[in-house]
Short mmCIF file of C-alpha atoms in Angstrom, two decimals:
data_model
loop_
_atom_site.label_atom_id
_atom_site.label_comp_id
_atom_site.label_asym_id
_atom_site.label_seq_id
_atom_site.Cartn_x
_atom_site.Cartn_y
_atom_site.Cartn_z
CA MET A 1 -60.55 95.97 47.51
CA MET A 2 -59.78 92.39 46.47
CA THR A 3 -58.91 93.60 42.95
CA TRP A 4 -56.01 95.60 44.38
CA THR A 5 -54.98 93.21 47.13
CA VAL A 6 -54.44 90.11 44.99
CA PRO A 7 -52.03 91.74 42.51
CA TYR A 8 -50.21 93.42 45.37
CA LEU A 9 -49.77 90.17 47.32
CA ALA A 10 -48.75 88.29 44.18
CA GLU A 11 -46.20 90.96 43.33
CA THR A 12 -44.81 90.91 46.88
CA ILE A 13 -44.39 87.11 46.91
CA ILE A 14 -42.82 87.03 43.45
CA LEU A 15 -40.48 89.92 44.25
CA TRP A 16 -39.34 88.19 47.43
CA MET A 17 -38.64 84.99 45.51
CA ILE A 18 -36.68 86.93 42.89
CA SER A 19 -34.80 88.79 45.63
CA ILE A 20 -33.80 85.59 47.43
CA LEU A 21 -32.63 83.94 44.20
CA PHE A 22 -30.80 87.10 43.14
CA GLY A 23 -29.03 87.38 46.51
CA TYR A 24 -28.10 83.69 46.45
CA LEU A 25 -26.65 83.98 42.92
CA ILE A 26 -24.56 86.99 44.00
CA PHE A 27 -23.40 85.01 47.06
CA SER A 28 -22.55 82.00 44.87
CA VAL A 29 -20.51 84.13 42.47
CA VAL A 30 -18.57 85.77 45.33
CA ARG A 31 -17.99 82.34 46.88
CA ASN A 32 -15.99 81.39 43.78
CA PHE A 33 -13.51 84.08 44.82
CA LEU A 34 -13.69 83.88 48.59
CA THR A 35 -14.34 81.56 51.55
CA PRO A 36 -17.31 82.44 53.79
CA ARG A 37 -16.34 83.37 57.31
CA TRP A 38 -19.21 81.32 58.76
CA LYS A 39 -20.76 78.17 57.27
CA HIS A 40 -23.91 77.86 59.38
CA PRO A 41 -27.15 77.99 57.29
CA VAL A 42 -28.37 80.99 59.30
CA CYS A 43 -25.12 82.84 58.51
CA THR A 44 -25.50 81.92 54.84
CA ALA A 45 -29.04 83.32 54.82
CA PHE A 46 -27.78 86.49 56.51
CA SER A 47 -25.01 86.79 53.91
CA VAL A 48 -27.53 86.37 51.07
CA LEU A 49 -29.70 89.11 52.58
CA LEU A 50 -26.82 91.56 52.98
CA LEU A 51 -25.46 90.94 49.50
CA PHE A 52 -28.91 91.34 47.97
CA SER A 53 -29.44 94.60 49.86
CA SER A 54 -26.17 96.05 48.59
CA ALA A 55 -26.45 94.65 45.05
CA ASN A 56 -30.12 95.54 44.44
CA ILE A 57 -29.33 99.21 43.86
CA VAL A 58 -31.36 101.41 41.55
CA VAL A 59 -29.06 103.08 39.03
CA TYR A 60 -30.39 106.26 37.44
CA PRO A 61 -28.91 108.19 34.50
CA GLU A 62 -27.06 111.36 35.53
CA GLU A 63 -26.76 110.01 39.08
CA LEU A 64 -23.51 109.14 40.89
CA THR A 65 -23.71 109.58 44.67
CA GLY A 66 -25.98 106.63 45.46
CA THR A 67 -24.05 104.19 43.29
CA VAL A 68 -20.68 105.12 44.80
CA GLY A 69 -22.17 104.94 48.29
CA PHE A 70 -23.48 101.44 47.65
CA PHE A 71 -20.06 100.47 46.28
CA PHE A 72 -18.42 101.19 49.63
CA CYS A 73 -21.23 99.29 51.39
CA PHE A 74 -20.56 96.35 49.07
CA ILE A 75 -16.86 96.39 49.98
CA LEU A 76 -17.64 96.51 53.71
CA ILE A 77 -20.05 93.58 53.41
CA ILE A 78 -17.47 91.54 51.47
CA PHE A 79 -14.84 92.21 54.13
CA LEU A 80 -17.33 91.31 56.87
CA LEU A 81 -18.68 88.07 55.42
CA PHE A 82 -15.53 86.47 54.01
CA LYS A 83 -12.19 85.57 55.59
CA ASN A 84 -9.60 85.66 52.79
CA GLU A 85 -6.68 88.01 52.28
CA TRP A 86 -7.62 91.68 51.88
CA TYR A 87 -6.44 91.84 48.26
CA LEU A 88 -8.73 88.92 47.30
CA LYS A 89 -11.72 90.62 48.95
CA LEU A 90 -10.92 93.88 47.21
CA SER A 91 -10.57 92.07 43.88
CA ALA A 92 -13.97 90.42 44.29
CA ALA A 93 -15.64 93.75 45.12
CA ILE A 94 -13.95 95.75 42.36
CA SER A 95 -14.59 93.06 39.75
CA LEU A 96 -18.23 92.30 40.56
CA PHE A 97 -19.73 95.66 41.47
CA PRO A 98 -19.36 97.17 37.96
CA VAL A 99 -21.28 94.14 36.68
CA VAL A 100 -23.99 94.78 39.29
CA VAL A 101 -24.24 98.41 38.18
CA SER A 102 -24.34 97.53 34.47
CA ILE A 103 -26.97 94.77 34.75
CA ASN A 104 -29.15 96.76 37.15
CA TYR A 105 -29.01 99.81 34.92
CA ILE A 106 -30.03 97.94 31.76
CA THR A 107 -32.81 95.84 33.31
CA GLN A 108 -34.25 98.83 35.13
CA ASP A 109 -33.98 101.21 32.17
CA ILE A 110 -35.54 98.73 29.72
CA GLY A 111 -38.64 98.64 31.91
CA HIS A 112 -38.75 102.43 31.94
CA LEU A 113 -38.44 102.64 28.14
CA ILE A 114 -41.20 100.09 27.60
CA TRP A 115 -43.37 102.07 29.98
CA VAL A 116 -42.73 105.32 28.11
CA TYR A 117 -42.91 104.19 24.50
CA ALA A 118 -45.32 101.23 24.64
CA PHE A 119 -47.88 102.46 27.15
CA ASP A 120 -47.54 106.23 26.76
CA ARG A 121 -46.91 106.66 30.51
CA THR A 122 -50.41 105.44 31.48
CA PRO A 123 -50.25 101.68 32.14
CA SER A 124 -52.67 100.05 34.53
CA SER A 125 -51.59 98.81 37.97
CA ILE A 126 -51.48 95.22 36.79
CA VAL A 127 -49.34 96.14 33.78
CA GLN A 128 -47.00 98.10 36.02
CA THR A 129 -46.68 95.10 38.33
CA VAL A 130 -45.99 92.65 35.51
CA LEU A 131 -43.54 95.03 33.83
CA HIS A 132 -41.60 95.73 37.03
CA THR A 133 -41.48 92.06 38.03
CA THR A 134 -40.41 90.89 34.57
CA THR A 135 -37.54 93.35 34.25
CA LEU A 136 -36.27 92.38 37.70
CA ALA A 137 -36.57 88.69 36.82
CA LEU A 138 -34.35 89.29 33.78
CA ARG A 139 -31.41 89.59 36.18
CA LEU A 140 -31.71 85.96 37.28
CA PRO A 141 -30.74 84.19 34.01
CA ILE A 142 -27.99 86.74 33.41
CA TRP A 143 -26.46 86.19 36.85
CA TYR A 144 -26.89 82.43 36.59
CA LEU A 145 -24.92 82.48 33.33
CA LEU A 146 -22.24 84.63 34.97
CA TYR A 147 -22.13 82.22 37.92
CA ARG A 148 -21.58 79.22 35.62
CA LEU A 149 -18.82 80.98 33.70
CA VAL A 150 -17.04 82.29 36.79
CA LYS A 151 -17.29 78.88 38.50
CA HIS A 152 -15.78 77.19 35.45
CA TRP A 153 -12.94 79.68 35.13
CA LEU A 154 -12.11 80.28 38.79
CA SER A 155 -12.35 76.70 40.09
CA TYR A 156 -8.70 76.61 41.22
CA THR A 157 -7.44 80.04 40.19
CA VAL A 158 -7.70 81.95 43.46
CA LYS A 159 -5.10 79.94 45.37
CA LEU A 160 -2.50 79.98 42.61
CA LEU A 161 -2.15 83.66 41.75
CA LEU A 162 0.21 85.90 43.68
CA PRO A 163 -0.95 89.19 45.27
CA ARG A 164 0.72 91.34 42.63
CA MET A 165 -1.17 89.46 39.90
CA TRP A 166 -4.47 90.27 41.61
CA ILE A 167 -3.48 93.92 41.93
CA VAL A 168 -2.89 94.11 38.16
CA LEU A 169 -6.33 92.60 37.56
CA ASP A 170 -7.80 95.08 40.06
CA LEU A 171 -6.45 97.95 37.99
CA VAL A 172 -8.19 96.59 34.88
CA ALA A 173 -11.47 96.11 36.76
CA LEU A 174 -11.17 99.55 38.38
CA THR A 175 -10.79 101.09 34.94
CA SER A 176 -13.99 99.36 33.87
CA PHE A 177 -15.79 100.55 37.00
CA THR A 178 -14.66 104.15 36.55
CA GLY A 179 -15.69 104.04 32.91
CA ILE A 180 -19.23 102.76 33.49
CA ILE A 181 -19.87 105.22 36.34
CA THR A 182 -18.67 108.09 34.16
CA VAL A 183 -20.80 107.02 31.19
CA ILE A 184 -23.97 106.68 33.29
CA LYS A 185 -23.29 110.01 34.99
CA ASN A 186 -23.03 111.78 31.64
CA THR A 187 -25.97 110.02 29.96
CA GLY A 188 -29.17 112.07 29.81
CA THR A 189 -32.47 110.54 30.84
CA ALA A 190 -33.94 111.10 27.39
CA HIS A 191 -31.15 109.04 25.78
CA SER A 192 -30.46 106.56 28.59
CA TYR A 193 -30.17 103.67 26.13
CA THR A 194 -26.91 105.12 24.75
CA ALA A 195 -25.14 103.75 27.86
CA TYR A 196 -26.10 100.14 27.04
CA PRO A 197 -22.98 99.37 24.92
CA ALA A 198 -20.74 100.60 27.76
CA CYS A 199 -22.66 98.41 30.25
CA VAL A 200 -22.29 95.33 28.04
CA ALA A 201 -18.59 96.10 27.53
CA CYS A 202 -18.18 96.37 31.32
CA VAL A 203 -19.67 92.90 31.81
CA PHE A 204 -17.43 91.42 29.12
CA THR A 205 -14.40 93.15 30.66
CA THR A 206 -15.08 91.42 33.98
CA LEU A 207 -15.52 88.07 32.25
CA GLY A 208 -12.28 88.73 30.38
CA CYS A 209 -10.52 89.34 33.70
CA CYS A 210 -11.87 86.03 35.04
CA TYR A 211 -10.62 84.23 31.95
CA LEU A 212 -7.25 85.99 32.26
CA CYS A 213 -7.06 84.77 35.87
CA THR A 214 -7.60 81.24 34.64
CA TYR A 215 -4.95 81.59 31.95
CA MET A 216 -2.36 82.92 34.41
CA ALA A 217 -3.25 80.21 36.92
CA LYS A 218 -2.80 77.53 34.27
CA THR A 219 0.62 79.01 33.47
CA VAL A 220 1.61 78.87 37.14
CA ARG A 221 0.25 75.33 37.35
CA SER A 222 2.22 74.31 34.25
CA ASP A 223 5.42 75.67 35.80
CA MET A 224 4.76 73.66 38.95
CA ALA A 225 4.04 70.53 36.90
CA LEU A 226 7.24 71.07 34.89
CA GLU A 227 9.26 71.34 38.08
CA THR A 228 7.70 68.11 39.35
CA PHE A 229 8.50 66.40 36.06
CA GLN A 230 12.12 67.58 36.29
CA TYR A 231 12.41 66.08 39.76
CA GLN A 232 11.06 62.79 38.48
CA GLN A 233 13.28 62.86 35.41
CA SER A 234 16.37 63.46 37.55
CA TYR A 235 15.29 60.66 39.88
CA TYR A 236 14.77 58.15 37.09
CA GLN A 237 18.01 59.11 35.34
CA GLU A 238 19.91 58.45 38.55
CA LEU A 239 18.00 55.20 38.98
CA GLU A 240 18.91 54.09 35.45
CA GLN A 241 22.58 54.92 36.04
CA ASN A 242 22.53 52.81 39.19
CA GLN A 243 20.90 49.94 37.31
CA GLN A 244 23.57 50.13 34.62
CA THR A 245 26.27 50.06 37.28
CA VAL A 246 24.71 46.99 38.90
CA ARG A 247 24.39 45.20 35.54
CA ARG A 248 28.03 45.97 34.72
CA LEU A 249 29.22 44.72 38.10
CA ARG A 250 27.16 41.54 37.82
CA HIS A 251 28.68 40.92 34.40
CA ASP A 252 32.17 41.23 35.89
CA MET A 253 31.30 39.40 39.09
CA LYS A 254 33.29 36.30 38.16
CA ASN A 255 36.46 38.39 37.76
CA HIS A 256 35.82 40.19 41.05
CA LEU A 257 35.34 36.92 42.92
CA ASN A 258 38.52 35.53 41.37
CA ILE A 259 40.50 38.56 42.60
CA ILE A 260 39.05 38.30 46.13
CA GLY A 261 39.73 34.54 46.07
CA THR A 262 43.34 35.19 45.06
CA PHE A 263 43.81 37.62 47.99
CA LEU A 264 42.36 35.07 50.42
CA ARG A 265 44.46 32.19 49.00
CA ASP A 266 47.58 34.28 49.47
CA ASN A 267 46.40 35.16 52.98
CA GLU A 268 46.23 38.87 52.05
CA ILE A 269 43.22 39.54 54.24
CA GLU A 270 43.50 43.35 54.38
CA GLN A 271 43.71 43.65 50.59
CA ALA A 272 40.66 41.39 50.26
CA LYS A 273 38.73 43.58 52.73
CA GLU A 274 39.68 46.79 50.90
CA TYR A 275 38.69 45.33 47.53
CA PHE A 276 35.41 44.07 48.95
CA GLN A 277 34.61 47.51 50.43
CA GLU A 278 35.30 49.21 47.10
CA LEU A 279 33.08 46.68 45.37
CA ASN A 280 30.35 47.25 47.96
CA GLN A 281 30.46 51.01 47.33
CA GLU A 282 30.04 50.40 43.62
CA PHE A 283 26.90 48.40 44.35
CA ALA A 284 25.52 50.95 46.76
CA SER A 285 22.81 53.19 45.26
CA ASN A 286 22.86 56.91 45.80
CA LEU A 287 19.08 56.95 45.70
CA LYS A 288 17.06 56.57 48.87
CA VAL A 289 13.53 55.28 49.08
CA TYR A 290 11.76 57.26 51.81
CA CYS A 291 8.23 56.11 51.08
CA PRO A 292 6.08 54.51 48.34
CA ASN A 293 5.30 57.95 46.85
CA LYS A 294 7.69 58.43 43.91
CA ILE A 295 7.17 62.19 43.84
CA VAL A 296 8.28 62.53 47.46
CA ASN A 297 11.30 60.29 46.79
CA ALA A 298 12.27 62.31 43.73
CA VAL A 299 12.05 65.68 45.51
CA LEU A 300 13.83 64.55 48.68
CA ASN A 301 16.67 62.87 46.78
CA ASN A 302 17.12 65.97 44.63
CA LYS A 303 17.07 68.39 47.55
CA GLU A 304 19.27 66.24 49.77
CA GLN A 305 21.95 66.22 47.09
CA LEU A 306 21.73 70.02 46.82
CA ALA A 307 22.09 70.24 50.60
CA LEU A 308 25.08 67.90 50.70
CA ASP A 309 26.78 69.95 47.99
CA SER A 310 26.60 72.90 50.41
CA ASN A 311 27.86 70.87 53.38
CA ILE A 312 24.40 70.74 54.94
CA GLN A 313 23.53 67.73 57.09
CA CYS A 314 20.01 66.43 56.50
CA ASP A 315 17.77 64.42 58.79
CA PHE A 316 14.64 63.25 56.94
CA GLN A 317 12.05 61.33 58.97
CA ILE A 318 9.33 60.27 56.56
CA ASP A 319 6.30 58.20 57.53
CA LEU A 320 4.11 58.24 54.42
CA GLU A 321 3.19 54.61 53.86
CA THR A 322 -0.13 55.98 52.61
CA SER A 323 -0.01 59.08 50.45
CA PRO A 324 -1.97 62.08 51.79
CA LYS A 325 -4.97 63.28 49.79
CA ILE A 326 -2.99 66.14 48.33
CA ASP A 327 -2.34 66.62 44.64
CA ASP A 328 1.19 65.46 43.72
CA ILE A 329 2.07 68.86 42.23
CA ASP A 330 0.92 70.66 45.40
CA LEU A 331 2.79 68.18 47.60
CA CYS A 332 5.90 68.68 45.47
CA SER A 333 5.54 72.45 45.82
CA ILE A 334 5.26 72.25 49.61
CA LEU A 335 8.39 70.10 49.89
CA GLY A 336 10.38 71.93 47.24
CA ASN A 337 9.68 75.49 48.43
CA THR A 338 10.25 74.84 52.13
CA ILE A 339 13.47 72.87 51.57
CA ASP A 340 14.76 75.46 49.10
CA ASN A 341 14.16 78.21 51.65
CA ALA A 342 15.93 76.16 54.32
CA ILE A 343 18.94 75.46 52.10
CA GLU A 344 19.17 79.13 51.12
CA ALA A 345 19.22 80.14 54.80
CA LEU A 346 21.73 77.43 55.73
CA ARG A 347 24.19 78.48 53.03
CA LYS A 348 24.52 81.79 54.91
CA VAL A 349 25.56 80.05 58.14
CA PRO A 350 29.35 80.63 58.25
CA GLU A 351 30.22 77.53 60.33
CA THR A 352 29.57 74.46 58.21
CA SER A 353 29.35 72.29 61.33
CA LYS A 354 26.15 74.15 62.29
CA ARG A 355 24.44 73.69 58.93
CA ALA A 356 21.70 71.24 59.85
CA LEU A 357 18.25 70.60 58.40
CA SER A 358 15.56 68.46 60.04
CA LEU A 359 12.43 67.38 58.17
CA LYS A 360 9.50 65.31 59.47
CA ALA A 361 6.51 64.26 57.37
CA ARG A 362 3.74 61.94 58.49
CA TYR A 363 0.29 60.89 57.35
CA THR A 364 -1.83 59.05 59.89
CA LYS A 365 -5.50 58.93 60.87
CA GLY A 366 -6.43 61.27 58.06
CA PHE A 367 -3.95 64.02 59.00
CA PHE A 368 -0.86 65.11 57.10
CA SER A 369 1.69 66.73 59.39
CA TYR A 370 4.89 68.34 58.16
CA GLU A 371 7.68 70.13 60.01
CA ILE A 372 10.97 71.47 58.71
CA THR A 373 13.57 73.16 60.91
CA ASN A 374 16.84 74.71 59.84
CA ALA A 375 19.63 76.64 61.47
CA LYS A 376 20.00 80.27 60.43
CA ALA A 377 22.39 83.18 60.78
CA ASN A 378 20.55 86.12 59.21
CA GLU A 379 17.79 88.12 60.86
CA VAL A 380 14.21 87.21 59.90
CA LEU A 381 12.51 90.09 58.09
CA VAL A 382 8.75 90.47 58.63
CA LYS A 383 6.48 93.19 57.21
CA ASN A 384 2.70 93.28 57.67
CA GLY A 385 2.74 89.64 58.72
CA ARG A 386 4.73 88.56 55.64
CA PHE A 387 8.20 87.04 55.68
CA LEU A 388 10.54 88.89 53.35
CA THR A 389 13.71 87.82 51.60
CA ASP A 390 16.99 89.54 52.40
CA LYS A 391 18.11 89.27 48.78
CA THR A 392 18.65 92.36 46.64
CA GLU A 393 16.02 91.38 44.04
CA LYS A 394 13.09 91.20 46.43
CA GLU A 395 10.46 90.97 43.68
CA ALA A 396 12.06 87.83 42.27
CA HIS A 397 12.38 86.05 45.59
CA GLY A 398 10.62 85.55 48.90
CA ILE A 399 7.45 84.06 47.40
CA GLY A 400 8.11 80.44 48.41
CA LEU A 401 6.36 80.57 51.78
CA ARG A 402 3.44 82.52 50.28
CA SER A 403 3.01 79.80 47.67
CA VAL A 404 3.03 77.15 50.38
CA GLN A 405 0.52 79.16 52.41
CA THR A 406 -1.93 79.34 49.48
CA ILE A 407 -1.65 75.58 48.96
CA VAL A 408 -2.27 74.89 52.65
CA GLU A 409 -5.32 77.19 52.58
CA LYS A 410 -6.56 75.41 49.46
CA TYR A 411 -6.88 72.19 51.50
CA GLY A 412 -8.26 73.96 54.58
CA GLY A 413 -5.08 73.31 56.58
CA ASP A 414 -3.01 75.36 59.01
CA MET A 415 0.52 76.64 58.63
CA ASP A 416 2.61 78.00 61.51
CA ILE A 417 6.00 79.72 61.28
CA SER A 418 8.22 80.17 64.33
CA TYR A 419 11.83 81.15 64.82
CA THR A 420 14.50 81.83 67.41
CA ASN A 421 17.87 83.50 67.14
CA ASP A 422 19.35 80.31 65.68
CA THR A 423 16.51 78.33 64.09
CA PHE A 424 13.56 78.70 61.72
CA THR A 425 10.62 76.26 61.71
CA VAL A 426 7.65 75.75 59.39
CA THR A 427 4.84 73.49 60.62
CA ILE A 428 1.91 72.38 58.45
CA MET A 429 -1.19 70.39 59.34
CA ILE A 430 -3.73 69.31 56.70
CA GLN A 431 -6.73 67.05 57.24
CA GLY A 432 -7.71 64.76 54.39
#
């Protein structure tokens, strides 16, 4: 009795350890895409168990129903456990499940082939136990490698890509999934190994999609950085022009004082005042310093000038003596996108006297608060919870608020949008 009990208990303990590690690796990979709905350790353990149950499927040659059924279970579990947008959840499920199928099929089938060809279908119980445990354990290093690669490539990708980009990647992953299911379905048991190349290709396709995500995200990030640089360049060019003006006026100061002195000596007080006011305007800088953060100054000066060119009155109340713990490019994107949207709406207000923009930004006690309110004339268009542009080219516009939303989510903040018949307000709160 003891001869059978010890191997059985050992196998059970080892299999449970492998199962827990396997489920945790799957959870860790998914967490690179998505944010868990609950962060309590008990909820994490429950998530690991559910993901292991759905990902530990047995994939047989010439079989389809069970695999497809588990696929829908996998999607339901992803939607239950994580709280991101639906398209991100769908992308995670469609991208990862073909990898699950491919790896499970190979590791399981290799054990079967060894059984058939090495032991002539008559291995002992201990050999069966070792063989089964070893082939299952092969999944751990493979998934750990995938986890490291996905973590490296998707570290900041998820929050930068737009929904339509994810949908394109979903189509690529769905093609891979359909392909591997079809290959396995049409592979006979006697030649099950012929599906291995397709399984490996499926895994590499998913990794390629992850790398493509990273490449597109870097492109988006580069565009944002370029926009920030342009703001700074414009700011410093204006600053240099002001410095040149000041240097020129200082050089001619003796002449200016002589002219003012002449007016005063001749008792021409009004002419002296007018000349002094003109001289004062020459000295006055067009640049405003709102806070110590040069990025914020550059963006606000640039946007205020755009607003003034459209007869828009601006009221900026900035209290950022300490910069919030937000990346400068992300902060620039929040300011730039929200102000651009406000200016675009205000240009459509027919009465220039009603074109008013109010902006408040503050960082205190570890909280960054931001509110921008603008008058509006057009009706706000909302579809499925998304704010739409009223421009003709809808695909090219209307993504500003979505970009801001992804940045706010990146820092775990909250964004609220409210509007009346005459006004539109965006409020943001980020801790950190």
